Amino acid sequence: GINKSYDLFTPTYLTFSDAYFWKHFQHEIKQLDCIKIVPDNIVRGYRDESFLLLRRTQTPKEVVPISFSGPISFINNSGVAALRIAYGMGCDPIYLIGIDVCTTDSSETHYHNVYQKNNLRITPAVRYKQFYTEFDRTIRAMEGKRQIISCSDISTLNKIIPYVPITDIGL
């Protein structure tokens, strides 16, 4: 799961990637009975056996990680990071549930939407384009190596990966 997905279910693994999220939800995150996979620079010294800390990079040698011993690019998007982490963990197939990568006219760009309007440094349309570009790069790097399936009928990623309704996947 990513970010506030724990409001819907208890994930086995949780990924988040920004300090603002950690600052506002750490009391909830610390209580979760799951492994938290996060960049080491986000939790800034907090240590707990349920946290797997990864080194973050902005310039990865590989789009998808070869291992977790080297740095991984989170590109400031927890969804892309979770997809890359699922690849590194050997997950196959990978189902994207709730990853819509859609843009609207509003300033809401996050499911948990606690980001204040003045905290967003770029417009939702620009943020959407950046997120879509990184999802596309990541999905293309996984072609032939992992099956990636969208379970959101409104996702713009359905242009590049198959869509299957969540009710049809038999989980």
XYZ file of C-alpha atoms in Angstrom:
171
model
C 0.000 0.000 0.000
C 1.013 3.621 -0.349
C 0.385 6.669 1.776
C -3.056 6.588 3.452
C -4.107 3.280 1.883
C -4.071 1.993 5.458
C -7.391 3.815 5.920
C -8.893 1.180 3.599
C -6.942 -1.955 4.585
C -3.928 -3.025 6.614
C -1.108 -3.435 4.116
C 1.674 -5.975 4.461
C 4.064 -3.287 3.215
C 3.553 0.477 3.216
C 5.524 2.978 1.147
C 5.522 6.740 1.448
C 8.115 9.143 0.197
C 7.837 12.647 1.523
C 8.619 14.450 4.750
C 5.308 16.342 4.776
C 3.388 13.046 4.893
C 5.660 11.679 7.649
C 5.308 14.883 9.679
C 1.503 14.815 9.575
C 0.833 11.070 9.880
C 3.767 9.548 11.764
C 1.635 8.822 14.836
C -0.663 6.663 12.653
C 2.183 5.106 10.646
C 4.100 4.026 13.747
C 0.997 2.132 14.981
C 0.595 0.070 11.785
C 1.404 -3.622 11.950
C 3.315 -3.794 8.676
C 6.722 -3.197 7.129
C 7.239 0.442 6.159
C 9.555 0.902 3.168
C 10.703 4.516 3.007
C 13.645 6.696 1.987
C 16.085 7.041 4.883
C 16.138 10.834 4.569
C 12.397 11.082 5.305
C 12.231 9.607 8.805
C 15.415 11.464 9.812
C 16.890 9.301 12.527
C 13.739 7.443 13.568
C 14.530 3.747 13.931
C 12.135 0.857 14.376
C 12.408 -2.764 13.290
C 9.264 -2.366 11.158
C 10.984 0.240 8.955
C 13.056 -0.782 5.943
C 15.053 2.316 5.057
C 16.225 2.710 1.471
C 18.731 5.170 0.096
C 17.093 7.685 -2.199
C 18.600 8.999 -5.413
C 17.434 11.461 -8.025
C 19.743 10.018 -10.681
C 19.426 6.234 -10.685
C 21.635 4.089 -12.861
C 18.608 1.846 -13.410
C 14.937 2.895 -13.647
C 13.933 -0.172 -11.630
C 16.078 -1.405 -8.760
C 18.394 -4.365 -9.209
C 18.588 -4.705 -5.425
C 17.761 -2.691 -2.333
C 21.406 -2.383 -1.324
C 21.862 0.477 -3.789
C 19.908 3.712 -4.079
C 16.397 3.820 -5.546
C 14.643 6.740 -7.200
C 11.377 7.672 -5.489
C 10.982 10.738 -7.783
C 8.672 12.290 -5.160
C 5.825 9.943 -6.054
C 4.946 7.103 -3.695
C 3.042 5.226 -6.421
C 6.044 5.098 -8.740
C 8.264 4.178 -5.800
C 5.890 1.368 -4.758
C 5.836 0.018 -8.320
C 9.650 0.026 -8.411
C 9.811 -1.599 -4.970
C 7.291 -4.304 -6.000
C 9.538 -5.019 -8.981
C 12.581 -5.248 -6.713
C 10.710 -7.639 -4.425
C 9.966 -9.914 -7.401
C 6.191 -9.392 -7.376
C 4.502 -10.672 -10.524
C 1.840 -9.789 -11.466
C 1.592 -6.296 -10.009
C -1.924 -4.874 -9.661
C -2.291 -1.093 -9.506
C -5.348 -0.311 -7.418
C -6.218 3.345 -6.934
C -3.351 4.605 -9.093
C -5.306 6.789 -11.466
C -2.727 9.393 -12.523
C -5.576 11.685 -13.485
C -5.676 15.434 -13.431
C -8.583 17.706 -12.640
C -9.104 21.441 -12.496
C -8.863 21.379 -8.706
C -5.675 21.610 -6.695
C -6.248 18.146 -5.213
C -3.412 15.910 -6.324
C -3.332 13.373 -3.507
C -5.779 10.858 -2.079
C -5.087 12.001 1.468
C -5.135 15.644 0.294
C -3.682 17.291 3.377
C -1.306 19.275 1.235
C -2.021 22.934 1.672
C -2.534 24.907 -1.511
C 0.518 27.058 -0.758
C 2.615 23.916 -0.220
C 2.145 22.832 -3.841
C 4.966 24.403 -5.795
C 3.724 23.374 -9.219
C 0.288 23.134 -10.814
C -1.684 19.858 -10.784
C -1.350 19.605 -14.586
C 2.446 19.829 -14.432
C 2.563 17.392 -11.486
C 0.312 14.985 -13.430
C 2.625 15.105 -16.446
C 5.671 14.388 -14.261
C 3.925 11.467 -12.529
C 2.642 9.992 -15.805
C 6.081 10.291 -17.410
C 7.732 8.411 -14.527
C 5.053 5.701 -14.463
C 5.500 5.283 -18.225
C 9.320 5.051 -17.908
C 9.004 2.513 -15.098
C 6.382 0.371 -16.845
C 8.442 0.323 -20.062
C 11.551 -0.723 -18.094
C 9.536 -3.666 -16.725
C 8.170 -4.839 -20.085
C 8.729 -8.543 -20.521
C 9.870 -8.860 -16.896
C 6.662 -8.246 -14.920
C 2.968 -8.196 -15.736
C 1.436 -4.905 -14.601
C -2.339 -4.567 -14.505
C -4.482 -1.517 -13.793
C -7.595 -2.077 -11.687
C -8.870 1.484 -12.042
C -11.237 2.156 -14.923
C -10.385 5.880 -14.949
C -6.607 5.535 -14.921
C -4.721 7.198 -17.736
C -2.222 4.343 -17.371
C -4.798 2.131 -19.114
C -3.345 3.530 -22.352
C -0.123 1.601 -21.722
C -1.117 -1.331 -19.478
C -4.139 -3.648 -19.476
C -7.155 -2.756 -17.365
C -8.917 -5.544 -15.491
C -11.724 -4.752 -13.007
C -10.672 -5.642 -9.482
C -13.716 -7.946 -9.245
C -12.311 -10.040 -12.116
C -8.813 -10.688 -10.779
C -9.765 -13.324 -8.209
C -7.692 -12.150 -5.269
